[in-house]
Coordinates of N, CA and C and ligand atoms in Angstrom, one line a residue:
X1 N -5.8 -5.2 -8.8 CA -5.0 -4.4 -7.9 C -5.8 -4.1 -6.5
X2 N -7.0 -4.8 -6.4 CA -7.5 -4.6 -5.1 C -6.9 -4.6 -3.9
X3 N -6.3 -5.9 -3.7 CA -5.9 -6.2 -2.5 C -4.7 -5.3 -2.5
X4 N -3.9 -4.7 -3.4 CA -3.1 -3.9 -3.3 C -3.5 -2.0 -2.9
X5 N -4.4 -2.1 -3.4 CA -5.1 -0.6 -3.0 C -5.8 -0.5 -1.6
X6 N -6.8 -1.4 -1.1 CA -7.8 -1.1 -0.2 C -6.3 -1.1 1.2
X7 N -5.2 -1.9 1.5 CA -4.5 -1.8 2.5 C -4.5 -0.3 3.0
X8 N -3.9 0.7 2.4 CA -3.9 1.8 3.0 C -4.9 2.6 3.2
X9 N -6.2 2.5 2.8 CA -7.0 3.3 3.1 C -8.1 2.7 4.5
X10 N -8.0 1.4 4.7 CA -8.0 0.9 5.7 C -6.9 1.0 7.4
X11 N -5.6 0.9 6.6 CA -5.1 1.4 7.7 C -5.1 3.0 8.3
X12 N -5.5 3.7 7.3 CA -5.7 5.2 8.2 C -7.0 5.3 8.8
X13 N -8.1 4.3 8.0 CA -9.4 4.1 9.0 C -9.2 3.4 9.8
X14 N -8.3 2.8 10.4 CA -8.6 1.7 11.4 C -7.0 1.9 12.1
X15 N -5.9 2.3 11.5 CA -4.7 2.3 12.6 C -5.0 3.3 13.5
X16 N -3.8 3.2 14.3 CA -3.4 4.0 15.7 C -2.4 3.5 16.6
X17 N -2.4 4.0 17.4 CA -1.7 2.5 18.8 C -0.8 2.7 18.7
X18 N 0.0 1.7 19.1 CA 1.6 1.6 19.3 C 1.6 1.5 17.9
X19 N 3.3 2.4 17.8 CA 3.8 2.6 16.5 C 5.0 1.4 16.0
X20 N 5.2 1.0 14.5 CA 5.9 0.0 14.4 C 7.2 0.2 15.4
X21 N 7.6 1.6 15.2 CA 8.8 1.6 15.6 C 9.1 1.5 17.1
X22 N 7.6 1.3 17.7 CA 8.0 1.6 19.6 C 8.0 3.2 19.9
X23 N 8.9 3.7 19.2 CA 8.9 5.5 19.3 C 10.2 5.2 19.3
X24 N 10.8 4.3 18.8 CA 12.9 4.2 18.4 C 12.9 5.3 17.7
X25 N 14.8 5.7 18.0 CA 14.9 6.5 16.9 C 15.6 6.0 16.0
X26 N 16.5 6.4 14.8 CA 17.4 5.7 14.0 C 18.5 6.0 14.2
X27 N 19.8 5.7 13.8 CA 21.1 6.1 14.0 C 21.3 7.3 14.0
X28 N 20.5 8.3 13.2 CA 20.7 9.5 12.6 C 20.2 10.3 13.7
X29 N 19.0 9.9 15.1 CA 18.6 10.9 15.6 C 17.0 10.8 15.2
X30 N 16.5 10.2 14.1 CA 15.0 10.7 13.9 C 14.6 9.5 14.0
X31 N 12.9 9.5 13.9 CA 12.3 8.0 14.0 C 12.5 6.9 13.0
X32 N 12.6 5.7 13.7 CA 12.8 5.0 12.3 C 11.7 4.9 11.7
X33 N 10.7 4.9 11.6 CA 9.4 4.9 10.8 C 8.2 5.8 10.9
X34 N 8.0 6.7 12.4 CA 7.2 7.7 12.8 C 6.2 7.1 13.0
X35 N 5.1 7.8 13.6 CA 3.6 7.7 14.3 C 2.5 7.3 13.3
X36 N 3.4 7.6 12.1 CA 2.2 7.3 10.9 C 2.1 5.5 10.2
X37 N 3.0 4.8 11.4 CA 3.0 3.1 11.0 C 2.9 2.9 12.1
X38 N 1.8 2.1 12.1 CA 1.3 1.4 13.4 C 1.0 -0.4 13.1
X39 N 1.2 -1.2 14.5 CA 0.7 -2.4 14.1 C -0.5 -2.3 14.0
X40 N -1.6 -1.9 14.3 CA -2.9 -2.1 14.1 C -3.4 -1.5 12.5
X41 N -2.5 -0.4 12.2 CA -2.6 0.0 10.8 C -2.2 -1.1 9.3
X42 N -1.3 -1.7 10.1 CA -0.4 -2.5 9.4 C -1.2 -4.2 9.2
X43 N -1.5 -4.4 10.1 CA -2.9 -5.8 10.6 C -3.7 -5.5 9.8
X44 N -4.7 -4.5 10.2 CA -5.8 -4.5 9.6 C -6.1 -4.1 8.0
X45 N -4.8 -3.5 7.7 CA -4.7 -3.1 6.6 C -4.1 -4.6 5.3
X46 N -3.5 -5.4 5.8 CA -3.2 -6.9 5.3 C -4.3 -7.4 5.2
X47 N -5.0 -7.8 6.4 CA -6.2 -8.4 6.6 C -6.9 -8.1 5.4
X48 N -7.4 -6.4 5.5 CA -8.4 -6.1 4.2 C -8.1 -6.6 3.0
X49 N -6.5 -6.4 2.8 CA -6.4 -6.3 1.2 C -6.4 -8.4 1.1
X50 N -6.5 -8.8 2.1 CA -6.4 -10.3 1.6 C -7.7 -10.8 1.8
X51 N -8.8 -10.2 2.6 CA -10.4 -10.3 2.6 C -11.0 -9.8 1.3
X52 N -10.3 -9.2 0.9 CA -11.1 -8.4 -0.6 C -10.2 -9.6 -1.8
X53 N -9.4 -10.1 -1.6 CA -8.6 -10.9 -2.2 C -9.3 -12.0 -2.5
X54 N -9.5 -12.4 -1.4 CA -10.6 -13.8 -1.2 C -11.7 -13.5 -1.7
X55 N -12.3 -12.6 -1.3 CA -13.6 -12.4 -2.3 C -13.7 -12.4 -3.7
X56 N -12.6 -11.8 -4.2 CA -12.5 -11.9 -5.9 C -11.9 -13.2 -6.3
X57 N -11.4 -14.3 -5.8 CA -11.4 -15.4 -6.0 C -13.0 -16.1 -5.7
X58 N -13.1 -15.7 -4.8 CA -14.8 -16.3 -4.8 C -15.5 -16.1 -5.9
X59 N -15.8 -14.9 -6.3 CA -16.9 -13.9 -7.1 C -16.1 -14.2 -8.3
X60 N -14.9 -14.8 -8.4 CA -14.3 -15.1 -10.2 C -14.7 -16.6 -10.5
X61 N -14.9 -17.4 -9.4 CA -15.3 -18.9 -9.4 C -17.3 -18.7 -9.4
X62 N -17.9 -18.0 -9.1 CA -19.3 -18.0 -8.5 C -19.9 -17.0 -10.1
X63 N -19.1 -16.2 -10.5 CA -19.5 -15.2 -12.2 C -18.8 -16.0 -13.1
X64 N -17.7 -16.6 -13.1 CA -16.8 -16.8 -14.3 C -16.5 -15.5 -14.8
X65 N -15.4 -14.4 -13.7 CA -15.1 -13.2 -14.5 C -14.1 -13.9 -15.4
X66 N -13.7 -14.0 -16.2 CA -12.2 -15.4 -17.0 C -11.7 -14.0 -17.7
X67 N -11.9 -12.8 -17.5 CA -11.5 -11.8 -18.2 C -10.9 -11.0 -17.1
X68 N -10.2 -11.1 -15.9 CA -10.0 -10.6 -15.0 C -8.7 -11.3 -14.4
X69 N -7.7 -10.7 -14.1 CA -6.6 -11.9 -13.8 C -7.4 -12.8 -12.6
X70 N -6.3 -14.0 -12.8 CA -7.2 -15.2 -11.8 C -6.6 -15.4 -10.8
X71 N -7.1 -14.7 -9.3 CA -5.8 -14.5 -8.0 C -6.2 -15.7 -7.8
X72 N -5.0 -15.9 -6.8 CA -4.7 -17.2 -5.6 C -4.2 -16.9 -4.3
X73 N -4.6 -17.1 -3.6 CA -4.1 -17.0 -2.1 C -2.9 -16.4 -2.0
X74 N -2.3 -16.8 -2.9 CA -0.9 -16.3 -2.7 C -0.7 -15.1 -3.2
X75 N -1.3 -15.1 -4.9 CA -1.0 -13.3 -5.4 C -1.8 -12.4 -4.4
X76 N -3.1 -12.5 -3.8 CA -3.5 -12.0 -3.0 C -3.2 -11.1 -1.9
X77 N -2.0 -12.4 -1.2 CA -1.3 -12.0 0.2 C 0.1 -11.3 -0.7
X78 N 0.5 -11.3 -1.5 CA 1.6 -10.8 -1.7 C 1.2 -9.2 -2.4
X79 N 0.0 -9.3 -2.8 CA 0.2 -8.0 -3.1 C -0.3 -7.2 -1.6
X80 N -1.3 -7.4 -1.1 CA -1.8 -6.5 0.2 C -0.3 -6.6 1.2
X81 N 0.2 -7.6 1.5 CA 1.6 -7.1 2.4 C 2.6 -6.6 1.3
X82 N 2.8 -6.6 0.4 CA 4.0 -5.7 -0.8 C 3.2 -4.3 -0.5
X83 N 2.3 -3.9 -1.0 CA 1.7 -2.8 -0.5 C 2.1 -1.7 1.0
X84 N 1.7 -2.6 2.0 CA 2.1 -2.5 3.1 C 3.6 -2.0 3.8
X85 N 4.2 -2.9 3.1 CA 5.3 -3.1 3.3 C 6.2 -2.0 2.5
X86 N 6.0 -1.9 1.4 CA 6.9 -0.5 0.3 C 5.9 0.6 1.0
X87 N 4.9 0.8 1.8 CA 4.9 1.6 2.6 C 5.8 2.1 3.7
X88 N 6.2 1.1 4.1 CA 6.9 1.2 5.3 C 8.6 1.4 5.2
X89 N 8.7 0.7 4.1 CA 10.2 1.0 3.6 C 10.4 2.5 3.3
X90 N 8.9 3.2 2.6 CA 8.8 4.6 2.0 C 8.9 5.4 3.1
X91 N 8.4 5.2 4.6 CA 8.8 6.2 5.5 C 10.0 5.8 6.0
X92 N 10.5 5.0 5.9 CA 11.8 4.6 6.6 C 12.6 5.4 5.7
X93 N 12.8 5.7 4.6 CA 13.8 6.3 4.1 C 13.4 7.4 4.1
X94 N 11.9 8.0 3.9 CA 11.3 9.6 4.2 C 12.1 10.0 5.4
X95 N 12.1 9.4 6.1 CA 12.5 9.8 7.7 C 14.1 10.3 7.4
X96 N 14.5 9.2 6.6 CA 16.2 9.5 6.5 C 16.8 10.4 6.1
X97 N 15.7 10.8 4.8 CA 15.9 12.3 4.4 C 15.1 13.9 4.8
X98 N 14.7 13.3 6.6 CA 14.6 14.7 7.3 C 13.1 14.8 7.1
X99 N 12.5 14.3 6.2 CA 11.1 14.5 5.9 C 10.2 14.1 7.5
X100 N 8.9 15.1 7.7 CA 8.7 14.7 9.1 C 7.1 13.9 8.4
X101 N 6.6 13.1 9.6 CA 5.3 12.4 8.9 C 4.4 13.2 8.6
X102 N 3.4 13.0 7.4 CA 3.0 13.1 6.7 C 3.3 14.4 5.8
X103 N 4.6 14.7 5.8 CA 4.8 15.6 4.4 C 4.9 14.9 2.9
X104 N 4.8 16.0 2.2 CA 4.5 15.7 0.9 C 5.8 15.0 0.4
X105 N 6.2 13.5 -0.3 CA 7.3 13.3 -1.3 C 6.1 12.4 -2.4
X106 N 6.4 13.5 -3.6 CA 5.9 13.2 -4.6 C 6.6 11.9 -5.4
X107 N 5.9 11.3 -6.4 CA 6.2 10.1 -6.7 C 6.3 8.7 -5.4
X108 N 7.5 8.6 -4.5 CA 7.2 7.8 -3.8 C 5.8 7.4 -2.5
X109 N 5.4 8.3 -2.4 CA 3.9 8.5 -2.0 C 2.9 8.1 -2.6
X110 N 3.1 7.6 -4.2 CA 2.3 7.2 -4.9 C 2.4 6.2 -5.2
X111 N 3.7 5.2 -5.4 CA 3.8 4.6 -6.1 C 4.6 3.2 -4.8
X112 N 4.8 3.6 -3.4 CA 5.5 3.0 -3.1 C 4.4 1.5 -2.9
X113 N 3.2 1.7 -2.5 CA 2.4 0.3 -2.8 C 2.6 -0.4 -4.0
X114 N 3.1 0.6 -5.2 CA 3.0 -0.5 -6.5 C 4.5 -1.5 -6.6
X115 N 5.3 -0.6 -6.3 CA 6.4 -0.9 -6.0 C 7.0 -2.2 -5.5
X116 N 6.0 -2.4 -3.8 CA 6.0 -3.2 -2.9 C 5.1 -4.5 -3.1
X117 N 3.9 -4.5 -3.9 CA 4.0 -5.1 -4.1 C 4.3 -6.3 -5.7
X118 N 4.6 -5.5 -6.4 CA 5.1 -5.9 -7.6 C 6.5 -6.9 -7.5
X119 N 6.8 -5.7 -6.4 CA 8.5 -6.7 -6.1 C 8.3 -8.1 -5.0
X120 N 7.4 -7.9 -4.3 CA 7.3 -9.5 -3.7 C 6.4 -10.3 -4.5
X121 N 5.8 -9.9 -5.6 CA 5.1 -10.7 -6.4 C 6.0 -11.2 -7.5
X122 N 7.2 -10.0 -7.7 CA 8.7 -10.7 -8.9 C 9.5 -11.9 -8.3
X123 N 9.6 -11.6 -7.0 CA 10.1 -12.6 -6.5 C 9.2 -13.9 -5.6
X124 N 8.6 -14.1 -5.3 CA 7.9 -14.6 -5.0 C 6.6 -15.7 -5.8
X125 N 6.6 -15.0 -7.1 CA 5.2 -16.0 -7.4 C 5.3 -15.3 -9.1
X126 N 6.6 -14.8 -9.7 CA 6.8 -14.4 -10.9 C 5.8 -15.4 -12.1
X127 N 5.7 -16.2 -11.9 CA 5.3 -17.3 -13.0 C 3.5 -16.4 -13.6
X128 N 3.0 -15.9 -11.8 CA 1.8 -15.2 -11.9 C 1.7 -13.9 -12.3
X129 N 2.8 -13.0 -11.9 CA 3.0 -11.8 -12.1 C 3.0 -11.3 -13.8
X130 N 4.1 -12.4 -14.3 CA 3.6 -12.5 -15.9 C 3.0 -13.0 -17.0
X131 N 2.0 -14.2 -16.0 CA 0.7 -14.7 -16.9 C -0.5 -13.9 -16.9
X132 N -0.3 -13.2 -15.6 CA -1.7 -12.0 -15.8 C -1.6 -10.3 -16.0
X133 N -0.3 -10.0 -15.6 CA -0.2 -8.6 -15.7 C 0.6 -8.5 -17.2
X134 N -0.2 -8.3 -18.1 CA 0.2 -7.7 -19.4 C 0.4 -6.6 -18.9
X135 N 1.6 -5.7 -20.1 CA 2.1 -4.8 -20.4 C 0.9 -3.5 -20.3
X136 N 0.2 -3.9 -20.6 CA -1.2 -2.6 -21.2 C -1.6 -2.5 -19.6
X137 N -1.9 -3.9 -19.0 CA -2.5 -3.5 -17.3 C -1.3 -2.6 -16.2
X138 N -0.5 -2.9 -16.7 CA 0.7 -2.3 -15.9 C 0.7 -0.9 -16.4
X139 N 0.3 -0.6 -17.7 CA 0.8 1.0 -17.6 C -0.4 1.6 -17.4
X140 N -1.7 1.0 -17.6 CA -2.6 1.4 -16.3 C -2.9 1.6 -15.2
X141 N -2.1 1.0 -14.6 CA -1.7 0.6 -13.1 C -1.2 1.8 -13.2
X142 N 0.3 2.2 -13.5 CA 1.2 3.3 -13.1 C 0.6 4.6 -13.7
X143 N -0.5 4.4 -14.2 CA -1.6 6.0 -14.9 C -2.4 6.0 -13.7
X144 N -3.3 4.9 -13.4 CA -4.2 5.0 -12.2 C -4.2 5.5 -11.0
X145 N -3.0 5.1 -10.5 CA -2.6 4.5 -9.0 C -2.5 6.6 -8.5
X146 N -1.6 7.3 -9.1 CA -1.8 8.5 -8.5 C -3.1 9.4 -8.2
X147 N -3.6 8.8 -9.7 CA -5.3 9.4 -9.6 C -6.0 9.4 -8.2
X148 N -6.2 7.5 -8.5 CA -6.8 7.1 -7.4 C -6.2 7.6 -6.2
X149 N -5.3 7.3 -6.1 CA -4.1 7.8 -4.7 C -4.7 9.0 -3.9
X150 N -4.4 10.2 -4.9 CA -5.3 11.6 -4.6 C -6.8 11.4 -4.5
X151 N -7.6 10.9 -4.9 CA -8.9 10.9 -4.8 C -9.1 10.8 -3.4
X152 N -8.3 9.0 -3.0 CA -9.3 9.1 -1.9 C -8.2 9.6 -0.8
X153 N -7.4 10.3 -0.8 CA -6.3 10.9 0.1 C -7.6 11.9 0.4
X154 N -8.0 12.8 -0.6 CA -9.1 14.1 -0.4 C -9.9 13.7 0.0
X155 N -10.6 12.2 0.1 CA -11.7 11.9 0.5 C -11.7 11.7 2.1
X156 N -10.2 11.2 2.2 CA -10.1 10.8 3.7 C -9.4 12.1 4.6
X157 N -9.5 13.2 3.7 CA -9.1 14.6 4.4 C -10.3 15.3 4.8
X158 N -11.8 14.9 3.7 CA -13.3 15.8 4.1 C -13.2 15.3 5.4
X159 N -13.1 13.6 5.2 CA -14.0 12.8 6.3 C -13.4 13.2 8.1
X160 N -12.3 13.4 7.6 CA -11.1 13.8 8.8 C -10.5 12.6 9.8
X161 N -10.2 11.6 8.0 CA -9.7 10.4 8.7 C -8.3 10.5 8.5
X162 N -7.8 11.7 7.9 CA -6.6 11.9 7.1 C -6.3 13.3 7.6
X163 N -5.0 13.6 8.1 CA -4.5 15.3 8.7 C -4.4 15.8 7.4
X164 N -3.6 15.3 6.1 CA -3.5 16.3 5.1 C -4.2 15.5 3.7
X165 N -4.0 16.1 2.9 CA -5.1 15.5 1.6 C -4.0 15.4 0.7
X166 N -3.0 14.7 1.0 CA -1.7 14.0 0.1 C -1.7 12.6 0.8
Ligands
CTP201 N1 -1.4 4.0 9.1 C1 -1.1 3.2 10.1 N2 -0.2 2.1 10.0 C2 0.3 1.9 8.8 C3 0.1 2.8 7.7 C4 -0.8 3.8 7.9 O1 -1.6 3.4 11.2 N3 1.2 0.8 8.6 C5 -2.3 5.2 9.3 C6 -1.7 6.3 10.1 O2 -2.7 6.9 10.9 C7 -1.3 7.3 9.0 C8 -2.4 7.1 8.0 O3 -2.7 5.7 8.1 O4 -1.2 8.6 9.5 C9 -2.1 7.5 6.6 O5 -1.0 6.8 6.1 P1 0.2 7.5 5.3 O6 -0.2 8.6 4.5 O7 1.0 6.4 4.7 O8 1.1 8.0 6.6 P2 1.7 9.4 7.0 O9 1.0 9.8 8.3 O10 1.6 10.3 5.8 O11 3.2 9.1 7.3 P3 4.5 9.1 6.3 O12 5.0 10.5 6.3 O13 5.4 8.2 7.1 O14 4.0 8.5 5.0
MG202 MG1 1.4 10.2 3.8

């Protein structure tokens, strides 16, 4: 789940700039995605999770982890942009329901990385999705993912790379 975790905590270390949306608003009057999605958040944040990707394909060829699912370029990139991306979907619809950036929506705040990239890995490269993600990894995944989530959300709130610690 690397490539799927490290994207966001890179893009709050490293975005800013122009926002995906330009500063549009939506039909409704509000932004279509707000200040908190940036292309540089969004770049750098792919990049990472497919640089950490690459490396555990390296480091599985160089150790023989054979006990560790076996990425490919492709599960790699689909999980770090699925990630990314069910980010971006998750404020597009935050926004729709009046929510302003970065308030609290529980569950989707946690889960919308797993979400995003699960689903471009169901469609996209399923053959992989179900020769390595057993049942037992997946409901680790969905036990982990908030833990972690919060951890380093509070971590990136000491550091003051983060406005709130959600
Ligand atoms: N970020 C970015 N570009 C992205 C995703 C995140 O620049 N595509 C940066 C922003 O600085 C953002 C921070 O990472 O504020 C934390 O991300 P997140 O918690 O997802 O954004 P929020 O500011 O909480 O916005 P939202 O309410 O839309 O989730
Ligand atoms: Mg947030």
């Amino acid at each position: 789940m690397l490539p799927a975790y490290l994207p966001n905590p890179v893009a709050a270390l490293c975005g800013g700039g122009t926002p995906i949306d330009l500063g549009r608003n939506f039909t409704d009057g509000r932004r279509v995605f707000g200040d908190g999605k940036t292309y540089r958040g969004l770049i750098t944040g792919i990049l990472a999770g497919i640089i950490i990707g690459l490396i555990q394909i390296w480091a599985a060829g160089a150790y023989g982890l054979e006990y560790l699912p076996q990425q490919t370029v492709l599960s790699v990139t689909l999980l770090s942009v699925g990630a990314l991306l069910g980010d971006l979907i998750k404020s597009f619809f935050k926004r729709r329901f009046g929510k302003e950036r970065g308030a609290k929506w529980p569950v989707a705040d946690q889960y919308d990385l797993v979400a995003g990239a699960f689903l471009l890995l169901l469609v996209f490269n399923p053959a992989w999705l179900f020769a390595e993600v057993t049942l037992a990894a997946f409901i680790c995944i969905l036990i982990l993912t908030p833990l972690l989530h919060r951890a380093v959300n509070i971590i990136g709130y000491l550091i003051k790379v983060k406005e709130v610690p959600w």
